[in-house]
Structure formats: C-alpha cells, structure tokens
Amino acid sequence: MQAFEATNYYFHQAAKCLDLTENIRTLMITPDREVRVEVAIELDSGRIGNFIGYRVQHDNARGPYKGGLRYHPAVDQDEARSLASLMTWKTAIVDLPFGGAKGGINCDPRKLSRGELERVTRKFIEKIHDMIGPHKDIPAPDMGTDAQVMAWIMNEYAKYEGFHPACVTGKPVEFHGSAGREAATGFGLAIITREMLARLQRTIAGTTFAIQGYGNVGSHTARCLAQMGGRIISVSDAYGAIVNPEGLDLAELDRHVAVSQKIVGFKGGDAITNEQLLTLPVDVLIPAALGGIFDRAMAQAVQAKLIVEAANGPTWPEGDEVFVARGIPVVPDVLANAGGVVVSYFEWVQNLQHFRWPLDQIQREEEARLVEAFRDMYDLAQRKGVTLRTAAFMKAISRVGRAKVLGGI
Ligand code: GLU
C-alpha cells in the first residue's frame, strides 16, 4: 500500500459513517491539480544538480490551498498527494478558511550547502510562482525546510508578483513571520496530549513519554511537555536513540545536539535503536518523524498506552486496526499536529493586516482552537462509537462537503 491509498482508506472509513455516495467520495479524494517540475541548479562543485519538485493542490472548497514544502529523498508524487489530502482534512478539522496542498523537492538537504539550498528553492519558486500566492496557495515549512527557506520563497515570489508576505508562512519572525510559529506544532501537540490525558483521568505531570524524531516538531513537543511536568525518557533522530528512565535533561541534550548535530553520543542517556524506542513501556509514544512507521508488526510490538501522532501519516491502516483491537487510543495527525497550520493562519492574517500580534495572544488563540476541535472530535467519537481518527475525518469531510455544496460543484 502507498501513502495516498492509506489516507484514502481513512477517508473511506469516515465516508461510510456519513453515507457519502461514490461520486461525492471521488470528487473529494481526487486532487484538483498536480504539478511536477524539474529543478536544475549549478552545484558548488560546478556540476549540474537535477532535482524534481512537486506541488499537489488537493482541495480549495474552503479557501486557498495551504500546506508545507518538504525537502527529503523520499519525496515523490504519491507522498505529496497523500500529504496534500491530509492538509485538506487538517485545515477543516480546526476550521481554518483554507484548503489543502503539499509539495516538496526530492533532495537530501543535509548534503546541500546553504547556497545550493537557496538556489534550489529559488528555482522551484521560479517554476511554480504563478500557481501560489496569498489567495491561491500558501506554502509553509515541513520536514527539511525552515524559516530561512520560507524567507527565500517570499523574496523570490516578490520578484514576479511584488511584495506579498502572505504568500508563504513560517517565515523568520524578523522577516514578516509570526511569534510562536516555530514552536506552534510542538506546543499544539502538548495541548492536545493534555486534553487526551484528561479524558483518561491523567495529567502530563507524572506521565512518561518517548518521542521518535527530534527535529522542529519533536524537540518543541519534548520541551513543552517537560515544562508541563512530563518525563521525557527517550528521544531519537535519524542516527539513533537514547533512553533515560529518570527523564532526559533536555537543556543538556540541546547543548549536545547544538555541537554534534546528533543525539547519539549524549552522556545523559543510554544508546538504543530507533526500533527499541518505539517499543518502550512508556505511557505515551509520539512519532514525530517520517510517515509509515506503524505496520501490523510494529503496532503489535508497541507497549505504550497512548499514541499521539506528531508526524503526518505514521500509521498504516493495518497498524491502526491492531491499535483498535489492542485498545490503544491514537490521537490522529490531522488534529494532533494541526497547531502548526493554525499559527500559519495567524501569520497569514497578520501579514494581510500588516499588523503584529503578541505571543501570548497567539498561544491563547491556538490553544482555544485546538481544545475546541479536540472536544468536537472526542465527543463525536464517543457518540458514534468510532475511533478518534474516524471522528476527525467525519468532522472534516462534513465541513469540506458543505463548502462544496454551498459553493456549487
Ligand atoms: N507542514 C505543516 C503541516 O503538515 C504545516 C503546514 C502549514 O503551516 O501550512 O501541518
């Protein structure tokens, strides 16, 4: 099974509960537009680097297409399609006036110099600038891209279309970005985890966590949960994992990572493999790296009591069935990691208003939106006797469907 098929499987689970006809289902899952472009640049060595870039615009019934740009060797058309579709449901579940899109470039950003990354980014925007824009399609960071990449995008876009900071979100705070955007996904993850634990009569304080992935999302999630009293006992990156049952000292870990760029070698924990992290007997397991982690065997091996999906698409349908059978609740990606796009929305609004909001206002409003969306999803799941993921998709599909009907097909 491929990623887009997996996303559609979840869509159909919810569509069944909503009695959607086959035609409407096809209309809702088929992406509106898919673009594939060659991104050729001169490398520092003088050779030509050939890369392929994608942008999939899935649905814009509720507003402009919205979604990140991923720079990773696994990026392809199918993955972009799957992630674009997830964005449509994600923006709908938190009720943002956006649709869904996703894109990326098949490259390994760790092997590109800063100059090469800039050239790749500018070339990609040169190729797609006419299909993005503040009221068309608004990119944002995802795996392998950051605020600097977004700054180049804004600057490159301006060369063709003029000054439009709202054409991209996740920009540096001092370059039309928003306070709180960088930490927004991790902060949101912690809020959603708090809400879920409360339904299980628990609190973050006194709870143990393992987090797979220590990039932007994983590291901010760890910090926010630790600030709320959680014990982070294990984290990992692409090179390996570490564990300390007493809880990791994150400040020390961050100092280590700043120097060595890796978690491996950190003295405050024992080295384990990524796979061992996934099967630790923790209270909460948070996948915050690539998608497609939990197949049937891995879902069977998990010992955590709760899963909160920080990554996009970490659970295959067969893994999801195992979690259901084993009674392990899964808080789905489309809500769990939606804090990022919520603050992207605030950034877009601030850019359109040419006005700045303070951090406390952003965090307050992010929290309010996520808490409300969580309550809606949780209550619907209880009422209908379905999983949280199916409830989230039901909520999102109803909203997108309603917009399609109101707008006219
Ligand atoms: N890439 C992030 C996500 O998957 C953020 C998207 C955005 O802010 O538009 O949700």
XYZ file of C-alpha atoms and ligand atoms in Angstrom:
419
model
C 0.000 0.000 0.000
C 1.196 3.506 -0.760
C 0.729 6.635 1.333
C -2.131 8.142 -0.704
C -4.024 4.848 -0.571
C -3.615 4.799 3.210
C -5.015 8.324 3.536
C -7.936 7.353 1.310
C -8.583 4.289 3.459
C -9.124 6.582 6.459
C -11.270 8.852 4.317
C -13.498 5.920 3.293
C -13.851 4.715 6.904
C -15.377 8.072 7.759
C -17.282 8.441 4.469
C -19.040 5.135 5.242
C -20.339 6.561 8.529
C -21.529 9.663 6.665
C -23.310 7.737 3.905
C -21.459 9.608 1.144
C -22.185 8.446 -2.397
C -19.413 7.075 -4.576
C -19.407 10.186 -6.813
C -19.018 12.568 -3.909
C -16.233 10.434 -2.486
C -14.356 10.512 -5.789
C -14.853 14.259 -6.012
C -13.438 14.729 -2.524
C -10.399 12.493 -2.738
C -9.165 13.442 -6.217
C -6.567 16.232 -6.117
C -7.505 19.367 -8.056
C -4.081 19.867 -9.597
C -0.672 18.197 -9.529
C 2.495 19.767 -10.803
C 5.883 18.170 -11.275
C 8.813 20.364 -12.268
C 12.474 19.903 -12.935
C 14.633 21.932 -10.575
C 18.130 22.051 -12.064
C 20.818 24.161 -10.406
C 24.546 24.602 -10.545
C 26.114 22.833 -7.550
C 29.093 24.326 -5.694
C 31.306 21.814 -7.491
C 30.320 23.298 -10.847
C 28.317 20.202 -11.782
C 24.597 20.353 -12.541
C 22.254 19.069 -9.826
C 18.948 17.717 -11.156
C 16.086 17.583 -8.704
C 12.371 17.043 -9.095
C 9.871 19.298 -7.328
C 6.175 18.651 -6.706
C 3.143 20.665 -5.696
C -0.182 18.943 -5.251
C -3.235 21.137 -4.713
C -5.822 18.833 -3.257
C -8.889 20.908 -2.458
C -9.802 24.588 -2.111
C -13.523 24.452 -1.382
C -12.984 26.164 1.999
C -10.282 28.657 0.979
C -6.836 28.930 -0.629
C -4.737 25.761 -0.788
C -2.435 25.507 2.232
C 0.382 23.179 3.176
C 4.076 22.672 3.626
C 7.072 22.011 1.423
C 9.219 19.003 2.217
C 12.860 18.547 1.176
C 13.676 14.864 1.571
C 14.972 11.952 -0.538
C 11.635 10.104 -0.082
C 9.544 12.935 -1.605
C 7.546 11.763 -4.613
C 4.203 12.386 -6.264
C 2.334 9.806 -4.188
C 3.644 11.139 -0.888
C 2.821 14.719 -1.890
C -0.696 13.611 -2.837
C -1.237 11.853 0.461
C 0.092 14.790 2.475
C -1.935 17.305 0.422
C -5.096 15.365 1.168
C -4.237 15.243 4.884
C -3.901 19.057 4.794
C -7.441 19.405 3.430
C -8.817 17.442 6.384
C -6.443 19.123 8.845
C -7.421 22.686 7.972
C -11.096 21.681 8.042
C -10.979 19.991 11.437
C -9.541 23.114 13.059
C -11.943 25.206 10.969
C -9.423 27.387 9.129
C -10.531 29.140 5.910
C -8.066 27.073 3.869
C -7.964 24.013 1.680
C -5.107 21.539 1.420
C -1.891 21.255 -0.582
C 1.585 19.867 -0.173
C 4.794 19.864 -2.110
C 8.436 19.263 -1.925
C 11.679 18.561 -3.664
C 13.304 15.170 -3.908
C 16.711 16.018 -2.443
C 18.757 15.453 0.695
C 19.060 18.893 2.289
C 21.789 17.636 4.626
C 24.007 17.108 1.602
C 23.373 20.551 0.078
C 25.290 23.678 1.041
C 23.378 26.762 2.118
C 23.981 28.313 -1.302
C 22.732 25.190 -3.078
C 19.614 25.095 -0.900
C 18.908 28.716 -1.741
C 19.334 28.097 -5.465
C 17.100 25.011 -5.371
C 14.418 26.959 -3.529
C 14.524 29.959 -5.836
C 14.470 27.764 -8.947
C 11.458 25.860 -7.628
C 9.567 29.103 -6.974
C 10.554 30.403 -10.413
C 8.766 27.343 -11.806
C 5.629 27.464 -9.651
C 5.170 31.160 -8.749
C 2.070 31.515 -10.885
C 0.240 28.755 -9.016
C 0.956 30.028 -5.469
C 0.052 33.308 -3.764
C -1.747 34.750 -0.711
C -5.169 33.906 -2.125
C -4.234 30.854 -4.187
C -1.861 28.505 -2.412
C 0.328 29.276 0.603
C 3.368 27.062 1.284
C 4.950 26.607 4.722
C 7.777 24.628 6.337
C 7.715 20.853 6.611
C 10.418 18.232 7.010
C 13.778 19.520 5.725
C 12.690 23.142 5.294
C 12.739 26.008 7.793
C 12.137 29.726 8.254
C 15.153 30.632 6.090
C 13.745 28.636 3.169
C 10.422 30.460 3.614
C 12.271 33.825 3.569
C 13.844 32.908 0.208
C 10.417 31.919 -1.088
C 8.899 35.246 -0.082
C 11.784 37.136 -1.660
C 11.722 35.097 -4.882
C 7.942 35.391 -5.181
C 8.255 39.185 -4.827
C 10.444 39.313 -7.942
C 7.494 38.139 -10.037
C 4.430 39.339 -8.142
C 5.571 42.199 -5.861
C 5.574 42.453 -2.056
C 3.203 39.817 -0.655
C 4.415 38.450 2.691
C 1.194 36.395 2.986
C 2.326 34.234 0.036
C 4.137 31.883 2.436
C 4.039 31.205 6.192
C 6.613 30.028 8.703
C 8.917 32.943 7.843
C 11.532 34.278 10.320
C 9.908 36.469 12.985
C 12.053 39.432 11.943
C 11.054 38.932 8.288
C 7.238 39.057 8.409
C 6.923 35.816 10.364
C 4.743 35.307 13.422
C 5.696 34.986 17.051
C 5.162 31.402 18.147
C 5.123 29.819 14.664
C 8.297 27.797 15.086
C 7.137 26.180 18.323
C 3.473 26.045 17.270
C 3.260 22.381 16.240
C 5.035 21.155 19.390
C 3.022 23.499 21.604
C -0.192 22.263 19.988
C 0.884 18.660 20.402
C 1.347 19.232 24.129
C -2.091 20.884 24.416
C -3.794 18.025 22.561
C -1.910 15.456 24.662
C -3.038 17.250 27.834
C -6.658 17.151 26.641
C -6.485 13.458 25.759
C -4.818 12.530 29.048
C -7.527 14.448 30.916
C -10.160 12.194 29.262
C -8.162 9.239 30.606
C -8.170 10.829 34.108
C -4.452 11.601 33.859
C -2.207 14.651 33.683
C 1.007 15.368 31.825
C 2.791 15.635 35.170
C 3.744 12.119 36.211
C 3.408 10.716 32.676
C 6.301 9.198 30.699
C 6.927 9.943 27.026
C 9.022 8.553 24.171
C 9.389 10.803 21.138
C 10.600 9.446 17.821
C 12.267 12.338 15.981
C 13.964 15.392 17.467
C 13.580 17.902 14.660
C 11.488 21.058 14.906
C 8.303 19.252 15.929
C 9.807 16.562 18.169
C 12.117 18.894 20.083
C 9.466 21.565 20.732
C 6.996 18.876 21.766
C 9.548 17.490 24.227
C 10.252 20.935 25.696
C 6.571 21.849 26.062
C 5.679 18.517 27.664
C 8.670 18.757 30.032
C 7.616 22.298 31.015
C 4.182 20.910 31.851
C 5.790 18.315 34.146
C 6.069 15.369 31.728
C 9.014 12.958 31.931
C 10.668 12.548 28.520
C 12.521 9.290 28.837
C 13.533 8.659 25.238
C 14.102 10.595 22.009
C 15.689 9.755 18.676
C 16.902 11.200 15.398
C 17.903 9.677 12.054
C 21.105 8.271 13.596
C 19.816 6.569 16.744
C 18.010 6.964 20.057
C 18.771 7.461 23.744
C 16.888 6.461 26.862
C 16.985 7.500 30.494
C 14.177 6.124 32.692
C 14.682 9.024 35.141
C 13.913 11.528 32.390
C 16.292 13.222 29.956
C 17.807 16.600 30.782
C 16.599 18.432 27.667
C 18.689 21.569 28.214
C 21.826 19.408 28.327
C 20.627 17.407 25.329
C 20.046 20.597 23.332
C 23.583 21.761 24.131
C 24.913 18.392 22.918
C 22.828 18.491 19.721
C 23.900 22.093 19.006
C 27.531 20.948 18.955
C 27.388 17.467 17.401
C 24.188 17.835 15.313
C 23.172 14.393 16.569
C 21.569 12.835 19.617
C 23.984 9.902 19.546
C 26.846 10.342 21.997
C 24.767 12.204 24.596
C 26.079 11.236 28.029
C 22.782 11.724 29.860
C 21.190 8.546 28.492
C 21.932 5.060 27.141
C 22.081 4.425 23.415
C 19.244 2.322 21.960
C 17.930 1.814 18.439
C 15.016 3.682 16.911
C 13.062 0.456 16.928
C 13.665 -0.040 20.646
C 12.331 3.464 21.298
C 9.075 2.541 19.566
C 8.561 -0.475 21.819
C 9.481 1.058 25.198
C 6.939 0.575 28.010
C 6.098 4.291 28.237
C 2.716 5.912 28.861
C 2.704 7.956 25.659
C 4.512 7.327 22.382
C 4.851 10.242 19.974
C 6.035 9.509 16.426
C 7.467 12.835 15.169
C 9.497 11.762 12.144
C 8.673 10.206 8.775
C 5.337 8.614 7.923
C 4.629 4.896 7.593
C 6.103 3.770 10.943
C 3.387 1.519 12.357
C 2.703 -1.531 10.224
C 0.990 -4.580 11.737
C 4.121 -5.998 13.402
C 5.250 -2.686 14.844
C 1.760 -1.906 16.163
C 1.769 -5.282 17.846
C 5.153 -4.616 19.446
C 4.212 -1.179 20.863
C 3.913 -1.153 24.643
C 2.751 2.454 25.096
C -0.758 3.117 26.408
C -1.468 6.054 24.118
C -0.184 7.268 20.749
C -0.218 10.898 19.706
C 0.742 11.381 16.059
C 3.066 14.339 15.564
C 4.276 13.074 12.186
C 1.987 13.079 9.166
C 0.748 9.591 8.305
C 2.805 7.487 10.752
C 0.186 4.710 10.991
C -0.680 2.297 8.183
C -4.311 1.097 8.154
C -3.201 -2.404 9.198
C -1.345 -0.912 12.172
C -4.401 1.176 13.018
C -6.540 -1.979 13.140
C -4.084 -3.536 15.577
C -4.207 -0.467 17.820
C -8.027 -0.601 17.781
C -8.006 -4.330 18.618
C -5.499 -3.757 21.431
C -7.462 -0.801 22.827
C -4.582 1.656 22.374
C -6.077 5.051 21.520
C -4.419 7.002 18.688
C -4.818 10.766 18.532
C -4.648 11.318 14.762
C -2.131 13.530 12.958
C -4.818 15.708 11.363
C -5.582 17.177 14.760
C -2.544 16.330 16.896
C -0.107 18.273 14.698
C -2.528 20.966 13.494
C -1.018 23.635 15.776
C 1.491 24.468 13.044
C -1.058 25.343 10.417
C -3.230 27.146 12.987
C -0.390 29.578 13.670
C 0.365 29.684 9.928
C -3.178 31.001 9.611
C -2.471 33.650 12.273
C 0.707 34.601 10.392
C -1.252 34.920 7.135
C -3.881 37.106 8.840
C -1.190 39.331 10.395
C 0.528 39.690 7.003
C -2.735 40.663 5.311
C -3.415 43.178 8.097
C 0.222 44.391 8.154
C -0.046 44.106 11.908
C 1.676 42.073 14.639
C 0.077 40.058 17.405
C 1.932 39.353 20.661
C 2.992 35.792 21.547
C 0.550 35.411 24.438
C -2.383 36.217 22.138
C -1.169 33.705 19.554
C -0.734 30.932 22.103
C -4.098 31.693 23.720
C -5.918 31.559 20.389
C -4.020 28.479 19.206
C -4.907 26.696 22.426
C -8.583 27.707 22.221
C -8.942 26.404 18.664
C -7.223 23.131 19.390
C -9.149 22.499 22.599
C -12.440 23.112 20.803
C -11.522 20.874 17.858
C -10.369 18.151 20.235
C -13.632 18.307 22.190
C -15.688 18.093 18.962
C -13.684 15.103 17.739
C -13.702 13.301 21.079
C -17.428 13.793 21.670
C -18.277 12.638 18.157
C -16.127 9.529 18.597
C -17.929 8.737 21.869
C -21.396 9.352 20.396
C -20.822 7.276 17.256
C -18.595 4.615 18.785
C -15.807 5.232 16.255
C -12.080 5.872 16.570
C -10.748 9.373 17.105
C -9.328 9.294 13.572
C -12.664 8.392 12.012
C -14.376 11.093 14.062
C -11.781 13.663 12.963
C -12.242 12.717 9.307
C -16.042 12.771 9.680
C -15.931 16.290 11.058
C -13.543 17.446 8.334
C -15.354 15.718 5.465
C -18.681 17.251 6.542
C -17.177 20.734 6.530
C -15.482 20.330 3.137
C -18.609 18.695 1.702
C -20.806 21.531 2.965
C -18.487 24.127 1.392
C -18.602 22.241 -1.915
C -22.388 22.182 -1.861
C -22.695 25.844 -0.866
C -20.119 26.991 -3.404
C -21.585 24.817 -6.147
C -19.728 21.925 -7.685
N 3.830 21.301 7.245
C 2.957 21.541 8.341
C 1.857 20.504 8.401
O 1.997 19.417 7.872
C 2.434 22.968 8.357
C 1.608 23.360 7.185
C 1.273 24.843 7.146
O 1.537 25.540 8.108
O 0.725 25.254 6.120
O 0.847 20.691 9.011
